[in-house]
XYZ file of N, CA and C in Angstrom:
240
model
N 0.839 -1.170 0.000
C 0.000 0.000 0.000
C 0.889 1.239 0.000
N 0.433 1.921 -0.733
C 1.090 3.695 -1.162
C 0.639 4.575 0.140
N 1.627 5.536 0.736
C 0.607 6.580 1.588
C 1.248 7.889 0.586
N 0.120 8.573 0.495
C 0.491 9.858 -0.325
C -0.718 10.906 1.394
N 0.054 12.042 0.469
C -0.265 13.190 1.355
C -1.677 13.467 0.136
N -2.765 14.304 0.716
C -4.035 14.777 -0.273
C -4.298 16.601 0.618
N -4.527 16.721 -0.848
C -4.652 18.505 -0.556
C -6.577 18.238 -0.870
N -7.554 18.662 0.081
C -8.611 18.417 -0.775
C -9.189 19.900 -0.477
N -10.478 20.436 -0.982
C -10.899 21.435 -1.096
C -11.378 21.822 0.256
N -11.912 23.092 1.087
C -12.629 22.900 2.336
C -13.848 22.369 2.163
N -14.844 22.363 1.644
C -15.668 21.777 1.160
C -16.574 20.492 0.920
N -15.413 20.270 -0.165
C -15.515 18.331 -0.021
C -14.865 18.020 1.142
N -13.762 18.464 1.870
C -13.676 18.049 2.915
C -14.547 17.718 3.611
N -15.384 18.752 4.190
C -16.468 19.068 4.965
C -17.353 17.883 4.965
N -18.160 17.431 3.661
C -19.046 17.141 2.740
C -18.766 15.666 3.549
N -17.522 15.464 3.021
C -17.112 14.052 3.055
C -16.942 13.309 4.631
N -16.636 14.609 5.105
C -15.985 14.109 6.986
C -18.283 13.693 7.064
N -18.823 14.568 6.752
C -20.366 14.209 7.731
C -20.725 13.185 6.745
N -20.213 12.589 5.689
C -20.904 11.521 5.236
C -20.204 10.605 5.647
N -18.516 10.513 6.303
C -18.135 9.403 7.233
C -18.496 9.393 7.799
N -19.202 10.176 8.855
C -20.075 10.075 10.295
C -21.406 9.109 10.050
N -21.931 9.074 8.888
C -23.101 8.842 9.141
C -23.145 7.248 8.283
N -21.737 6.901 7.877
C -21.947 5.704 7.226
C -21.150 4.887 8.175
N -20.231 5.632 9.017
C -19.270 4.526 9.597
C -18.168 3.931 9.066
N -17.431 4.608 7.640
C -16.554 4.649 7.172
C -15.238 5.204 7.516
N -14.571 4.334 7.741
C -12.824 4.832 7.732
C -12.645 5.982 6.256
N -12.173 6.918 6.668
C -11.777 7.914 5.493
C -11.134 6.929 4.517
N -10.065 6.747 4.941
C -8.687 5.946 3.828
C -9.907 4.616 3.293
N -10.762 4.127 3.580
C -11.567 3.024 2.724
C -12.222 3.662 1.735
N -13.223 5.044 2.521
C -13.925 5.768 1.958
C -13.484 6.626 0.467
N -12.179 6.854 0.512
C -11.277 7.365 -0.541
C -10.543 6.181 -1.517
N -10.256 5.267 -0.973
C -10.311 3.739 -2.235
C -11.143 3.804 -2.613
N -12.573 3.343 -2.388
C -13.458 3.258 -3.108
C -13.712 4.472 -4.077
N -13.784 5.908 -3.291
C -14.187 6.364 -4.617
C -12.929 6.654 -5.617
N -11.597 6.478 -5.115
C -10.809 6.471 -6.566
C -11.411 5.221 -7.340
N -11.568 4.244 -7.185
C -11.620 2.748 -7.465
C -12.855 3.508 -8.546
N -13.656 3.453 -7.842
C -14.653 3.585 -8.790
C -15.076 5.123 -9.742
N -14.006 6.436 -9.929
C -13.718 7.134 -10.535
C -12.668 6.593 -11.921
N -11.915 5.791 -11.232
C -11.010 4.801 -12.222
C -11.106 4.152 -13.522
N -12.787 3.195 -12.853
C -12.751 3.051 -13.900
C -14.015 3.579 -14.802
N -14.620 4.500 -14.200
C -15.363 5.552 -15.165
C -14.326 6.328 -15.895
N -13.418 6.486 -15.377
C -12.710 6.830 -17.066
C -11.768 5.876 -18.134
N -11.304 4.590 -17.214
C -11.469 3.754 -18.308
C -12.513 3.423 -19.440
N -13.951 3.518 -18.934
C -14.796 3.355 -19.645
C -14.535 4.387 -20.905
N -14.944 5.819 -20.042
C -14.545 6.705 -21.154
C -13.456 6.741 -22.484
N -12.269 5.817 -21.607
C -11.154 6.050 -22.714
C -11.981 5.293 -23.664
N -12.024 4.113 -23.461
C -12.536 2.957 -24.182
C -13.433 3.654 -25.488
N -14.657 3.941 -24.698
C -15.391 4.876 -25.043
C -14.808 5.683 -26.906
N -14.263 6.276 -26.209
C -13.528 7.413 -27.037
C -12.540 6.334 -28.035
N -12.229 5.100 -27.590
C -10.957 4.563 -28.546
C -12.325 4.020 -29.507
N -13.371 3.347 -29.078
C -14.210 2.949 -30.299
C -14.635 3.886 -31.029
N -14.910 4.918 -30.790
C -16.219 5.886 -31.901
C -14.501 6.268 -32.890
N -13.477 6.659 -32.067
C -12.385 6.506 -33.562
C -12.262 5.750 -34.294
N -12.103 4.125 -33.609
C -12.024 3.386 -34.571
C -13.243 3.050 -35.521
N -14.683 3.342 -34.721
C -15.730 3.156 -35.619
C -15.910 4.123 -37.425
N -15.136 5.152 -36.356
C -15.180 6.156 -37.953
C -14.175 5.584 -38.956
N -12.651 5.321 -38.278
C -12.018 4.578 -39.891
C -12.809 3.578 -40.373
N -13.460 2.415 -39.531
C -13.888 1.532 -40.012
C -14.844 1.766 -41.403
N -15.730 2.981 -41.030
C -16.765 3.413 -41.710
C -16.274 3.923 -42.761
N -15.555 4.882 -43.062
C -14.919 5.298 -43.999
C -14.091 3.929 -44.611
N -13.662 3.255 -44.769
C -13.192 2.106 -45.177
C -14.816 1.069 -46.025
N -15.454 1.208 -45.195
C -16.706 0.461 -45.574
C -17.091 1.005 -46.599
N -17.367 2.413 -46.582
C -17.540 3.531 -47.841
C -16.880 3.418 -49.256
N -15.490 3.234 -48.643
C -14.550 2.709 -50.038
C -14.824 1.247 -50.644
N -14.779 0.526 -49.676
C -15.897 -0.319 -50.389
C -16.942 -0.871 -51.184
N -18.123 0.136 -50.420
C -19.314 -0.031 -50.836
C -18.985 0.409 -52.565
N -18.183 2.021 -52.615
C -18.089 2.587 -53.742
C -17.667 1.501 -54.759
N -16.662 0.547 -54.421
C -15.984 -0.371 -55.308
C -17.184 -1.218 -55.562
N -17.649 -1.684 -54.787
C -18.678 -2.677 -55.105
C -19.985 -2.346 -56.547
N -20.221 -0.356 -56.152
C -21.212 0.092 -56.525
C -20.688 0.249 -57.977
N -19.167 0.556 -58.286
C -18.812 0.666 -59.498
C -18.622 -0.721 -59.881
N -17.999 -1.855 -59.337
C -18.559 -3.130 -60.454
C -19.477 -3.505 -60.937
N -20.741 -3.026 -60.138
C -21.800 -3.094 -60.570
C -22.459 -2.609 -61.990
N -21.892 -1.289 -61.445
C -22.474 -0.314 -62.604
C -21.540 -1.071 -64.442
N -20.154 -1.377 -63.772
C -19.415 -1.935 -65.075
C -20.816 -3.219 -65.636
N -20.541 -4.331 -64.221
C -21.302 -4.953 -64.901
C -22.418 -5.566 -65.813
N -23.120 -4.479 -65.680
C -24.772 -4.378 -65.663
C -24.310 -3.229 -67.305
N -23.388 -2.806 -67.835
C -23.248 -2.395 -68.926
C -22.847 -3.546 -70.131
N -22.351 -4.448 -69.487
C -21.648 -5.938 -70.440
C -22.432 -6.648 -70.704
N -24.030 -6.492 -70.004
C -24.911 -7.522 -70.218
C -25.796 -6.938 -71.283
């Protein structure tokens, strides 16, 4: 286990000390969890963000495609 020092706002401080009171939470648990689960809401996000890029090359690729497909067509349908 890591100990780091935390600068937090007065605020969330505040916020956070009366919602340990009233859950019965150790701070240092109370602060794993919510990194833990800030973590991986932005894993999600990355993720997130790595598909809709790759969805767009994909798409554009599909496009070049389709076009190839749409011009053999058009060749073909002239030979007959």
């Amino acid at each position: 286990m890591k100990t780091l020092s935390l600068k937090l706002d007065d605020i969330v401080y505040e916020e956070t000390e009366q919602l340990l009171e009233k859950i019965k939470m150790p701070r240092n648990r109370y602060i794993n969890e919510a990194l833990h689960y800030y973590n991986r809401i932005q894993k999600r996000k990355i993720i997130s963000n790595l598909l809709v890029s790759e969805s767009k090359l994909v798409s554009e690729e599909s496009m070049k495609v389709l076009h190839e497909f749409e011009n053999l067509d058009e060749h073909g349908s002239k030979e007959i």
